[in-house]
mmCIF file of C-alpha atoms in Angstrom:
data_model
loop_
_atom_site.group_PDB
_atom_site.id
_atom_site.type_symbol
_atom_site.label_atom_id
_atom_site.label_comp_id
_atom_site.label_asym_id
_atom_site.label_seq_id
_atom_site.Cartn_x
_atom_site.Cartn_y
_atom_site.Cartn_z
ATOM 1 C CA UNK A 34 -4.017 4.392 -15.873
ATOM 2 C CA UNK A 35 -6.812 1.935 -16.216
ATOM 3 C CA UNK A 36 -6.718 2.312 -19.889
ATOM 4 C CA UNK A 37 -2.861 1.304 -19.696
ATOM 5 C CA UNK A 38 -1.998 5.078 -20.176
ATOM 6 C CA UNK A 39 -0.140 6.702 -17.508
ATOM 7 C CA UNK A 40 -0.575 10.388 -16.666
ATOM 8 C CA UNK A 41 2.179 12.929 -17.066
ATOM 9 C CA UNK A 42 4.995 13.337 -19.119
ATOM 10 C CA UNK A 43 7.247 12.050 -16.087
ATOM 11 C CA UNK A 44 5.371 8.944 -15.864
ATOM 12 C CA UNK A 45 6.946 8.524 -19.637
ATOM 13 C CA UNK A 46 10.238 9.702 -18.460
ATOM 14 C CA UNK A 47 10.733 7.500 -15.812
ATOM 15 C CA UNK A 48 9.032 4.221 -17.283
ATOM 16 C CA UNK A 49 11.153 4.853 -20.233
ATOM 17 C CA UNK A 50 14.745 5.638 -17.879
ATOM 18 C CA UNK A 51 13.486 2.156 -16.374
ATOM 19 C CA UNK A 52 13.392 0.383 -19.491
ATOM 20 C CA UNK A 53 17.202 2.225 -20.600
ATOM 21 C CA UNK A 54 18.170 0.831 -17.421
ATOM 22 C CA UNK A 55 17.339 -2.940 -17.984
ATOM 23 C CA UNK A 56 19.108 -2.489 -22.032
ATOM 24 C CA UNK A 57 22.115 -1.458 -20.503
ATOM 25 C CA UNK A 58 22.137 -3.512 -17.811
ATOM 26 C CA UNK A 59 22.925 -1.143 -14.997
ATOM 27 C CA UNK A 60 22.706 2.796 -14.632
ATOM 28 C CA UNK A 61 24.395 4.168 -18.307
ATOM 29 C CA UNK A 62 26.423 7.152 -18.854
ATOM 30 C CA UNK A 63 25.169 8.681 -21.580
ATOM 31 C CA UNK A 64 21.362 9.139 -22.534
ATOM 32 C CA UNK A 65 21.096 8.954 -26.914
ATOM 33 C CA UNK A 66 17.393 9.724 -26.478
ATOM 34 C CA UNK A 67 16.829 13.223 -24.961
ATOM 35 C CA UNK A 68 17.005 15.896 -27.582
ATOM 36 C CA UNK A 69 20.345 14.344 -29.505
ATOM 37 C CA UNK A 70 21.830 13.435 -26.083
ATOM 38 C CA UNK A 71 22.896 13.907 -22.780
ATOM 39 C CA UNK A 72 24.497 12.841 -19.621
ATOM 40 C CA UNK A 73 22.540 10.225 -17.463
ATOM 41 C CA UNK A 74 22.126 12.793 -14.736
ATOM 42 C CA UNK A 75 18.654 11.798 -13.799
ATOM 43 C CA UNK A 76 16.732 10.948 -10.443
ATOM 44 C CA UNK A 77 17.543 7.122 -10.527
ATOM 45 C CA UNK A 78 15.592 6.255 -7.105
ATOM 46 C CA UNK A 79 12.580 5.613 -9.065
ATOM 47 C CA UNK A 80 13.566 4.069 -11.816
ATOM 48 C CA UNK A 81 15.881 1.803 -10.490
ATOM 49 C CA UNK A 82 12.956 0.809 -8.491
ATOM 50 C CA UNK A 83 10.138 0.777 -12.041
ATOM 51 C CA UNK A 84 13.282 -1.242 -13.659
ATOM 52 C CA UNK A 85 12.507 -4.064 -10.847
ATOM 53 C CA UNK A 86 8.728 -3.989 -11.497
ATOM 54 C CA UNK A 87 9.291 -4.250 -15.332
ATOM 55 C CA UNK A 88 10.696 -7.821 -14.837
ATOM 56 C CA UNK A 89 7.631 -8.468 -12.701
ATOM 57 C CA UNK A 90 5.244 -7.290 -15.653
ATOM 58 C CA UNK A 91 6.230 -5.859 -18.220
ATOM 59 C CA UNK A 92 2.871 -5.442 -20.668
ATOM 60 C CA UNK A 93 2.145 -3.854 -16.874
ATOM 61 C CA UNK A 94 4.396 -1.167 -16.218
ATOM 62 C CA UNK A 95 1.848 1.738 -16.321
ATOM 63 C CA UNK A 96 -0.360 0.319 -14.141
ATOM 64 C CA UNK A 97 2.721 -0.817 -11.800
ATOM 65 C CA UNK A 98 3.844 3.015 -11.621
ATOM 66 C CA UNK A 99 0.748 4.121 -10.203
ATOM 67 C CA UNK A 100 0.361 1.397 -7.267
ATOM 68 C CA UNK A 101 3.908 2.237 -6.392
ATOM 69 C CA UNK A 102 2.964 5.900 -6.316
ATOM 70 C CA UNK A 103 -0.579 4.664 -4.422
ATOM 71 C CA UNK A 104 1.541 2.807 -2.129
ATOM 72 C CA UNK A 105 3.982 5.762 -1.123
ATOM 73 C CA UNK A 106 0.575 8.106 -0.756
ATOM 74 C CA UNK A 107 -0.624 5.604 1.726
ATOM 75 C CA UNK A 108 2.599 5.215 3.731
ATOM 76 C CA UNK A 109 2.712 8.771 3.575
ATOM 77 C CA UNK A 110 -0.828 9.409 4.929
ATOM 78 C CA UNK A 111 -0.199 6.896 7.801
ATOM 79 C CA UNK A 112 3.040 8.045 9.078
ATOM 80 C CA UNK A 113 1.566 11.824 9.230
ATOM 81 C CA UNK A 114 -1.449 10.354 11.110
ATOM 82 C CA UNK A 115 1.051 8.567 13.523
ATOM 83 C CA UNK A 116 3.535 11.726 14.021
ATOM 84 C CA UNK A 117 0.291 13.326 14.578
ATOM 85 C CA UNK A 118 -0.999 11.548 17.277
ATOM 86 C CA UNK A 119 2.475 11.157 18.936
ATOM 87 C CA UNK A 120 2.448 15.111 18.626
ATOM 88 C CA UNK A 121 -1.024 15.233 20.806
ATOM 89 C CA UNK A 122 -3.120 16.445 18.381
ATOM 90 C CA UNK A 123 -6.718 15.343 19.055
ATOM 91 C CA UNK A 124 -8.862 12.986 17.118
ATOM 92 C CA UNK A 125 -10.960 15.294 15.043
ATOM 93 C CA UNK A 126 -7.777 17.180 14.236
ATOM 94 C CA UNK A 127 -5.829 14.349 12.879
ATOM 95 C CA UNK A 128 -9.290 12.909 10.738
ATOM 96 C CA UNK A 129 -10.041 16.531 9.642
ATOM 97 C CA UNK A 130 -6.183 16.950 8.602
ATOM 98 C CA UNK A 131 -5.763 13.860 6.664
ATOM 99 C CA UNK A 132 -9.120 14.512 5.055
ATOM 100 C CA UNK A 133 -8.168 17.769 3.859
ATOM 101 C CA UNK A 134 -4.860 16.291 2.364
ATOM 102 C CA UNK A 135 -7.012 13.519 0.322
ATOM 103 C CA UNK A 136 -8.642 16.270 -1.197
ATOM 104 C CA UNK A 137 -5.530 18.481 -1.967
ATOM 105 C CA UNK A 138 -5.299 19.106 -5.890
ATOM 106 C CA UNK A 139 -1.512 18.172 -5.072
ATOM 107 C CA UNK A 140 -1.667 15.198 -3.080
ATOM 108 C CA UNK A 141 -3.862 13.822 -5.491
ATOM 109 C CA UNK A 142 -1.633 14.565 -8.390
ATOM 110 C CA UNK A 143 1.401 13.002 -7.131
ATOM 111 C CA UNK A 144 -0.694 10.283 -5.633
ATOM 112 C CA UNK A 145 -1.654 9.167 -9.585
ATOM 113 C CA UNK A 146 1.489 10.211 -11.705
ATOM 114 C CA UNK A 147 4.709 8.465 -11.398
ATOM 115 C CA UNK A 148 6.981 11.201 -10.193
ATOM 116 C CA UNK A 149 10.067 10.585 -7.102
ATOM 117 C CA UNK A 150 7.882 13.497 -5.447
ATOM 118 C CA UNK A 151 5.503 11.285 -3.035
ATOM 119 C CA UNK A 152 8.276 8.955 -2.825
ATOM 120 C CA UNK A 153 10.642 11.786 -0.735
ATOM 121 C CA UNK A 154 7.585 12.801 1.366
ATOM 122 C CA UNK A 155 6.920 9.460 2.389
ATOM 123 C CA UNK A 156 10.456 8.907 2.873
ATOM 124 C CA UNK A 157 10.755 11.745 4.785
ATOM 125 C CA UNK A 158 8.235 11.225 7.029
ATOM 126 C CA UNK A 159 8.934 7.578 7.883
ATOM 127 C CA UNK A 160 12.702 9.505 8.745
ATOM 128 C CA UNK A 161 11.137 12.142 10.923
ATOM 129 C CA UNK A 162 8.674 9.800 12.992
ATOM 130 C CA UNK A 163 11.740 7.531 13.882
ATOM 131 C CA UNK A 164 13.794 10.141 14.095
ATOM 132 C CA UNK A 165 11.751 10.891 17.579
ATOM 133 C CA UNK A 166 11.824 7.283 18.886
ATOM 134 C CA UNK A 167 14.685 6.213 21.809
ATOM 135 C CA UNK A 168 15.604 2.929 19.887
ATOM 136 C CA UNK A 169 19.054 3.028 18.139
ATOM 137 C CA UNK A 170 17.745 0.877 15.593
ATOM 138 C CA UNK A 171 14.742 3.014 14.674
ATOM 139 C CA UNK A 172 17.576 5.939 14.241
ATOM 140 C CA UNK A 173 19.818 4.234 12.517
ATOM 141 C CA UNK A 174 16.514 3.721 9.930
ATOM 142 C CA UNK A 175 15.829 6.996 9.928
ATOM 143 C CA UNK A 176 19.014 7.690 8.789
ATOM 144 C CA UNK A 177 18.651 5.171 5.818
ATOM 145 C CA UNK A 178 15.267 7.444 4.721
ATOM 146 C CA UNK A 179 17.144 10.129 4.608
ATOM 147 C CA UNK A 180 20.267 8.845 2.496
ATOM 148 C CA UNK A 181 17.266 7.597 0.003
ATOM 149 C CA UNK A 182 15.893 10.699 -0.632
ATOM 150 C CA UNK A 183 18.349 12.507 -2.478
ATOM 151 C CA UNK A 184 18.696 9.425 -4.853
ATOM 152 C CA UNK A 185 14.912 9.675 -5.614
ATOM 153 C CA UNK A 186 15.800 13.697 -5.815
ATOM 154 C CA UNK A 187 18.328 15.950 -5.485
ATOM 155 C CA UNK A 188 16.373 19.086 -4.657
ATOM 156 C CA UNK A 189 14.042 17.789 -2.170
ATOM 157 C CA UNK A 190 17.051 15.810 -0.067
ATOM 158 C CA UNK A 191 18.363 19.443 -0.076
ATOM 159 C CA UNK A 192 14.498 20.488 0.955
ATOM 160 C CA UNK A 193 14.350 17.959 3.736
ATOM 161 C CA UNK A 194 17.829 18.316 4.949
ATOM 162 C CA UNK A 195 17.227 22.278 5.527
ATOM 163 C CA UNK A 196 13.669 21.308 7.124
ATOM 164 C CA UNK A 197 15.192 18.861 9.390
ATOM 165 C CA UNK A 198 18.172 21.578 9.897
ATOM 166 C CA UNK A 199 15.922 24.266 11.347
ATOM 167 C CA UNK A 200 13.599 22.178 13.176
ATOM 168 C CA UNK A 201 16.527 20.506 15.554
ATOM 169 C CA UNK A 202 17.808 24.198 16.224
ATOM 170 C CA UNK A 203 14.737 26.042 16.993
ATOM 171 C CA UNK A 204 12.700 22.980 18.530
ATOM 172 C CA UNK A 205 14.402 20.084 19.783
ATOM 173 C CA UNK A 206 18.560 20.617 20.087
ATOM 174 C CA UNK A 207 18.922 17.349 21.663
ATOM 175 C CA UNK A 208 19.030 15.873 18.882
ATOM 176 C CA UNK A 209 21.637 18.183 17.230
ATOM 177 C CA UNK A 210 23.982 14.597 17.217
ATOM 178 C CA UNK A 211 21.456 13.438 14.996
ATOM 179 C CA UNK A 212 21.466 16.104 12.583
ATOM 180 C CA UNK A 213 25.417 15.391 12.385
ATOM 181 C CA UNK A 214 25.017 12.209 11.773
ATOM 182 C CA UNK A 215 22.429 13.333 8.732
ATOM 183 C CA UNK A 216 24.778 15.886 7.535
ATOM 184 C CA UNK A 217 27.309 13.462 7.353
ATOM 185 C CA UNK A 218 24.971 10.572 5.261
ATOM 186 C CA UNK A 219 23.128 12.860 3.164
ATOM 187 C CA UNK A 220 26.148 15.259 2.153
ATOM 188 C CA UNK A 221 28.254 11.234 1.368
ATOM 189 C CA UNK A 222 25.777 10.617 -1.334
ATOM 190 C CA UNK A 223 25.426 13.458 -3.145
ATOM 191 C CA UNK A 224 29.229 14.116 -3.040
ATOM 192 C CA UNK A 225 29.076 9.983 -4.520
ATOM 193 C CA UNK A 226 26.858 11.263 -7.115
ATOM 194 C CA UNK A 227 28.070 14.531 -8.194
ATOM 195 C CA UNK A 228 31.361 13.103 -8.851
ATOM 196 C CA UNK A 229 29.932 9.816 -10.731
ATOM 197 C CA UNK A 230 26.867 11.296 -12.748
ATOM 198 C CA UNK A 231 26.772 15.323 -11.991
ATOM 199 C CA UNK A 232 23.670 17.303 -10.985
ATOM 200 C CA UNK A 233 20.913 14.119 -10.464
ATOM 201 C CA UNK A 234 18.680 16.755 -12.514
ATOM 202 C CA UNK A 235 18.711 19.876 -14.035
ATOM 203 C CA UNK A 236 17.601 22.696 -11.100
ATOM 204 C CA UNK A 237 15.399 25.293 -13.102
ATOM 205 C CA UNK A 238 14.744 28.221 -10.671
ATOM 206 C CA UNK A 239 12.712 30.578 -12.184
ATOM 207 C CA UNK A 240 11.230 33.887 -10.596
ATOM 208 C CA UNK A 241 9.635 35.077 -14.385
ATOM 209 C CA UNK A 242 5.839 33.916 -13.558
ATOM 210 C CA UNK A 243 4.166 33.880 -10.273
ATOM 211 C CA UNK A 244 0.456 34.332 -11.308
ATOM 212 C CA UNK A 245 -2.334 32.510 -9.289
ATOM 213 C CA UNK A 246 -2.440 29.915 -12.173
ATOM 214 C CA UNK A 247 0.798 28.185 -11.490
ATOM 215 C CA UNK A 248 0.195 28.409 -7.307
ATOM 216 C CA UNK A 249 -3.734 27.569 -6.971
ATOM 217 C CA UNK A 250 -5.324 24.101 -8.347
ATOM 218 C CA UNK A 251 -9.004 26.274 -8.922
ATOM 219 C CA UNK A 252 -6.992 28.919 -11.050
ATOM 220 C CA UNK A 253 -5.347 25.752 -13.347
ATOM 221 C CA UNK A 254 -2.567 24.982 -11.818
ATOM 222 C CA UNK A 255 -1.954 20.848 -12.548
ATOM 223 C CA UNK A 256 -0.598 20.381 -8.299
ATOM 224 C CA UNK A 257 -1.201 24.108 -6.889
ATOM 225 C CA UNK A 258 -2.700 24.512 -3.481
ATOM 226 C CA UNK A 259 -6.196 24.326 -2.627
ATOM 227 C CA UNK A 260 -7.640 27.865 -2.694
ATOM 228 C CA UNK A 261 -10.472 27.022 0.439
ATOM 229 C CA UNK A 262 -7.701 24.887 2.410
ATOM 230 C CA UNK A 263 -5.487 27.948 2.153
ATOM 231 C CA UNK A 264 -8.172 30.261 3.678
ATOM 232 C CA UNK A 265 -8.696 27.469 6.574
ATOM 233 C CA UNK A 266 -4.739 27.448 6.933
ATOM 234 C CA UNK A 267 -5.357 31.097 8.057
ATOM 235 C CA UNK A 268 -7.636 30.413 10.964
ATOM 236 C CA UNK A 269 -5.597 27.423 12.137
ATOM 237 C CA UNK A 270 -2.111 29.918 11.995
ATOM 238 C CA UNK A 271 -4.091 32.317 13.520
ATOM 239 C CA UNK A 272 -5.448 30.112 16.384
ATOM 240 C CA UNK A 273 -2.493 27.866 16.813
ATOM 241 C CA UNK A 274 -1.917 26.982 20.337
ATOM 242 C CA UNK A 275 1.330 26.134 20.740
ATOM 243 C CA UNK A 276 5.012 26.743 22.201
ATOM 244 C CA UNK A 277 6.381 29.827 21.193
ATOM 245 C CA UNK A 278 10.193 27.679 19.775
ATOM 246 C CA UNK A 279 7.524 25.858 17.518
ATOM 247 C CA UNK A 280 5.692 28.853 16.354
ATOM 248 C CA UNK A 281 8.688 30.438 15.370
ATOM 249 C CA UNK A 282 9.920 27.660 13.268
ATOM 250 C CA UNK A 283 6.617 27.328 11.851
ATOM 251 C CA UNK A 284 6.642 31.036 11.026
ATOM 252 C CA UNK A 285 10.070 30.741 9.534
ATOM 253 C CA UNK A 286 9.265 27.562 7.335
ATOM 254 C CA UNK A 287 5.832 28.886 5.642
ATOM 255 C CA UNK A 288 8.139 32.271 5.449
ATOM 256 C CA UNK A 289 10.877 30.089 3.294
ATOM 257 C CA UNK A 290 8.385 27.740 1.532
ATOM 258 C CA UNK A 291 6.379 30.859 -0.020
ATOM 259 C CA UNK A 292 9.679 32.245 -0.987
ATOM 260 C CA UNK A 293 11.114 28.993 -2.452
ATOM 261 C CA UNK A 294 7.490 28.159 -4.551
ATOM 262 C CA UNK A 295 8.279 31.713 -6.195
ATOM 263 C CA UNK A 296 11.633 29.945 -7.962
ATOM 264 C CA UNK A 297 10.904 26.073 -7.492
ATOM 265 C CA UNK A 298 7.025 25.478 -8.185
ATOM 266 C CA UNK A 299 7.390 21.108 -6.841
ATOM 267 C CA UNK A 300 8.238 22.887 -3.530
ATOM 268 C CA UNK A 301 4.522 23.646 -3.450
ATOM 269 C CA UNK A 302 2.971 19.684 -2.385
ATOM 270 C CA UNK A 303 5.648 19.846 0.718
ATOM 271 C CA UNK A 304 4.277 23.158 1.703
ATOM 272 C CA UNK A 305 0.446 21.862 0.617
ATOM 273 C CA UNK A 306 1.194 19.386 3.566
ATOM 274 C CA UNK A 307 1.834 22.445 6.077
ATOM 275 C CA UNK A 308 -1.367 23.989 4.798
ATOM 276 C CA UNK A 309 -3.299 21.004 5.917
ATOM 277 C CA UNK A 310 -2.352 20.522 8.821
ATOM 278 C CA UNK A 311 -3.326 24.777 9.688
ATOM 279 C CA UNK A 312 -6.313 23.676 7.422
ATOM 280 C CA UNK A 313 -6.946 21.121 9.649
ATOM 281 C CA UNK A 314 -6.529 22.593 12.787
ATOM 282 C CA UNK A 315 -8.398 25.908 11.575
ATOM 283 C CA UNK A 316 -11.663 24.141 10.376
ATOM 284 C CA UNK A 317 -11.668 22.419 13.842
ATOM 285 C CA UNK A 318 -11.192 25.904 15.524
ATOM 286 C CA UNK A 319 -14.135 26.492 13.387
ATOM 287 C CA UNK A 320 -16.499 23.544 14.579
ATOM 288 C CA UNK A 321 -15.981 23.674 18.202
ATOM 289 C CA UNK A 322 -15.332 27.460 18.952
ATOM 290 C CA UNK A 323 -18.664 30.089 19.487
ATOM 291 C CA UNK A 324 -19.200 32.643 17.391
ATOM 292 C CA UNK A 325 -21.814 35.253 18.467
ATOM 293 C CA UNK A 326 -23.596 35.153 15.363
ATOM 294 C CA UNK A 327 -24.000 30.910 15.027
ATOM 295 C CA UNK A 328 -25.836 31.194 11.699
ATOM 296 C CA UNK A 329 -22.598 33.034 10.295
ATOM 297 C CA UNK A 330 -20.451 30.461 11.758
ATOM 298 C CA UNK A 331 -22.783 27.869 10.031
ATOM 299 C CA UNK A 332 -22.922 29.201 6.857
ATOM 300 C CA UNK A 333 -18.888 29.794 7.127
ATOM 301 C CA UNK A 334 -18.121 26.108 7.873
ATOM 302 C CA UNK A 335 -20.955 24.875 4.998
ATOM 303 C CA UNK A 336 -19.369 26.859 2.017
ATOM 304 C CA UNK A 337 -15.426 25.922 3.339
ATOM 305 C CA UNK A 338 -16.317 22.376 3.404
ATOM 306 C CA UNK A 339 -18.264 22.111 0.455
ATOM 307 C CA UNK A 340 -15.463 24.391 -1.069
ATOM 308 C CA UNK A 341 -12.805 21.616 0.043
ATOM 309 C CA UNK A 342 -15.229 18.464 -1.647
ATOM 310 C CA UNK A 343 -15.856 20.339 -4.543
ATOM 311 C CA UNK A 344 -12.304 21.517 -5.401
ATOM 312 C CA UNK A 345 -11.057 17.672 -4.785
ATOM 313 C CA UNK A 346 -13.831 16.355 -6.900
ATOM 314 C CA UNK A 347 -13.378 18.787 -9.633
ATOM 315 C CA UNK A 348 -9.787 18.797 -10.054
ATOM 316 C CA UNK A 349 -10.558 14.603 -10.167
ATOM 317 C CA UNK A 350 -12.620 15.356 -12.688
ATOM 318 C CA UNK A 351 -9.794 17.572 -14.492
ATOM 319 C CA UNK A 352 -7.338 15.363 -14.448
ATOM 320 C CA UNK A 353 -8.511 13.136 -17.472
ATOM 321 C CA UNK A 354 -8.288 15.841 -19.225
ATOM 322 C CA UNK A 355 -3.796 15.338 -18.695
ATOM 323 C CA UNK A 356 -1.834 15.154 -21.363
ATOM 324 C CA UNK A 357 -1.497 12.482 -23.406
ATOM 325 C CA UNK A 358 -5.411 12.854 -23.588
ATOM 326 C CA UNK A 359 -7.248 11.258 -25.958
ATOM 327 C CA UNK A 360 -6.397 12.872 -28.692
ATOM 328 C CA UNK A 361 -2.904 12.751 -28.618
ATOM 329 C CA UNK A 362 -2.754 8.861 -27.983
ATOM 330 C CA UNK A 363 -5.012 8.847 -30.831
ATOM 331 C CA UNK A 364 -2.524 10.729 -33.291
ATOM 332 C CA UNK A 365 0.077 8.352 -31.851
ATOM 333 C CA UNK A 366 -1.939 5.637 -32.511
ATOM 334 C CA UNK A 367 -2.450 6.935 -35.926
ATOM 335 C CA UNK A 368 1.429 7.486 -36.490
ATOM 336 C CA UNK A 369 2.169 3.324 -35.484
ATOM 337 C CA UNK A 370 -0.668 2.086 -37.661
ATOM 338 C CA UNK A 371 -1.506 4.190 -40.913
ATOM 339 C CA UNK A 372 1.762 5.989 -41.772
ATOM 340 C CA UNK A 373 5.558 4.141 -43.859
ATOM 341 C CA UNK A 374 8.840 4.476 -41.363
ATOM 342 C CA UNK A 375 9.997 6.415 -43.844
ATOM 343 C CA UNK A 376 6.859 9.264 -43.998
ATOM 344 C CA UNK A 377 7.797 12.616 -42.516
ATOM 345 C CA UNK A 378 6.152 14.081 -39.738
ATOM 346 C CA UNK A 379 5.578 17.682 -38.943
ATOM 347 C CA UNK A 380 4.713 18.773 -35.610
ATOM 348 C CA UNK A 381 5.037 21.793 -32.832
ATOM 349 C CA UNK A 382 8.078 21.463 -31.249
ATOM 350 C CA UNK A 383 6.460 21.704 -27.845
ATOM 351 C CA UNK A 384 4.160 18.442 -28.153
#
């Protein structure tokens, strides 16, 4: 990004449905520029929101992308911390658990492309922490969040709205008036945009390739799970403390997140954030609970932590290497300069 290059081909996507945006003056019909054509049944939330940032700067825009998707990272990092602490967990839970999602090959993908992804977990999580509150107003917000997030994506409003479905039934039915009230807003605007645009994407589900590659950032996976915080998330589900209504919706959400990764791979950064909070809670197991060998329980904690820093750090490290690298902006480069509009080009057809 500091080059002026974003990361991603979404970042392209979206910069460039920003820019078809502000030509047509308003959200178009018809896009001429994907493969010969096709209906404008994109995720406008973002955008809609890049299109308002292009007037700002236009020469810009990359680098504008990636402090909006900074900015949603850091709302998203301090409403977790807040529904945290309102949750009771202690101090060196909540620093441990936030730590552990900095370093999260996903988190830190999302966090640096421009992609509606980090937008619907922020959004979601401002809806759930004022979801909890007493004021009417704070609900009535909440209830905004939520009709955003389908606009920004279609599958994870669906995501969120089963999420928030099961929670309110096994955990908390007082506020089943609530969940009405979300039915009701989230089901208006996709009914709104169903019957104006048609699917806001195209929903690939696809159950032909589950090897560790696609699930596990250390295996190559671009915004897979962390292989060490996964092994934490063990100990913390295995020493979670906890009522037994909460358990059992926790049970039943990793249960339906595994199973939903298998056909829908983005599902994978909301479950990444269930993993650190059981990574969290596990490592902290791990630092305050005896062991009768306490050289083994040394030695455990060293190489999990160091696992955690390294993986973060590496996949950093990795993710220069995202296409367009260097060499493809370079063959660009070469195409604007050194080559007659009318030369022919011959190229793979996935590049």
């Amino acid at each position: 990004y500091l080059d002026g290059n974003a990361i991603g081909s979404e970042s392209y996507l979206n910069i460039r449905l920003a820019r078809t945006i502000i030509d047509e003056r308003g959200i178009p019909g018809y896009d001429y520029l994907s493969y010969g054509g096709r209906n404008f049944n994109y995720n406008i939330g973002l955008p809609i929101i890049l299109s308002l940032l292009y007037f700002v700067s236009p020469e810009n825009i990359h680098i504008l992308s990636m402090l909006l998707s900074i900015f949603f990272a850091l709302v998203a990092l301090i409403m977790l911390y807040l529904i945290l602490h309102k949750s009771k967990f202690s101090k060196s839970q909540m620093i441990l658990i936030i730590f552990i999602l900095i370093l999260s090959p996903a988190f830190i993908y999302f966090s640096n492309i421009s992609s509606p992804i980090i937008a619907t977990i922020a959004l979601a999580l401002v809806s759930f922490y004022l979801m909890n509150s007493n004021n009417k107003i704070n609900k009535i917000i909440s209830l905004f969040m939520l009709f955003l997030i389908p606009i920004f994506s279609f599958i994870s409003g669906l995501l969120v709205l089963f999420i928030l479905t099961l929670y309110i039934l096994i955990v908390d039915r007082l506020k089943l008036k609530f969940l009405v009230f979300a039915l009701i807003v989230m089901s208006s605007i996709y009914i709104y945009y169903l019957f104006s645009f048609g699917l806001m994407e195209t929903i690939r589900f696809d159950f032909s390739d589950t090897k560790l590659t696609n699930y596990f950032s250390e295996f190559g996976a671009d915004s897979g799970l962390g292989f060490f915080a996964s092994v934490l998330s063990l100990f913390g589900l295995y020493k979670l403390k906890t009522q037994n209504k909460i358990r059992f919706f926790l049970y039943i959400l990793l249960f339906v997140m595994i199973l939903l990764s298998f056909f829908y791979i983005d599902t994978l950064f909301y479950f990444g954030i269930m993993v650190a909070i059981l990574a969290g809670i596990g490592l902290n197991n791990l630092i305050k609970d005896k062991w009768e060998s306490e050289i083994i329980r040394k030695v455990t904690i060293v190489i999990l932590v160091v696992g955690l820093i390294s993986s973060g750090i590496s996949y950093v490290n990795r993710s220069t290497e995202f296409e367009p690298n260097y060499f493809l902006l370079g063959g660009i480069d070469f195409l604007k300069n050194d080559l007659d509009s009318e030369d022919t080009v011959v190229a793979p057809y996935d590049l």
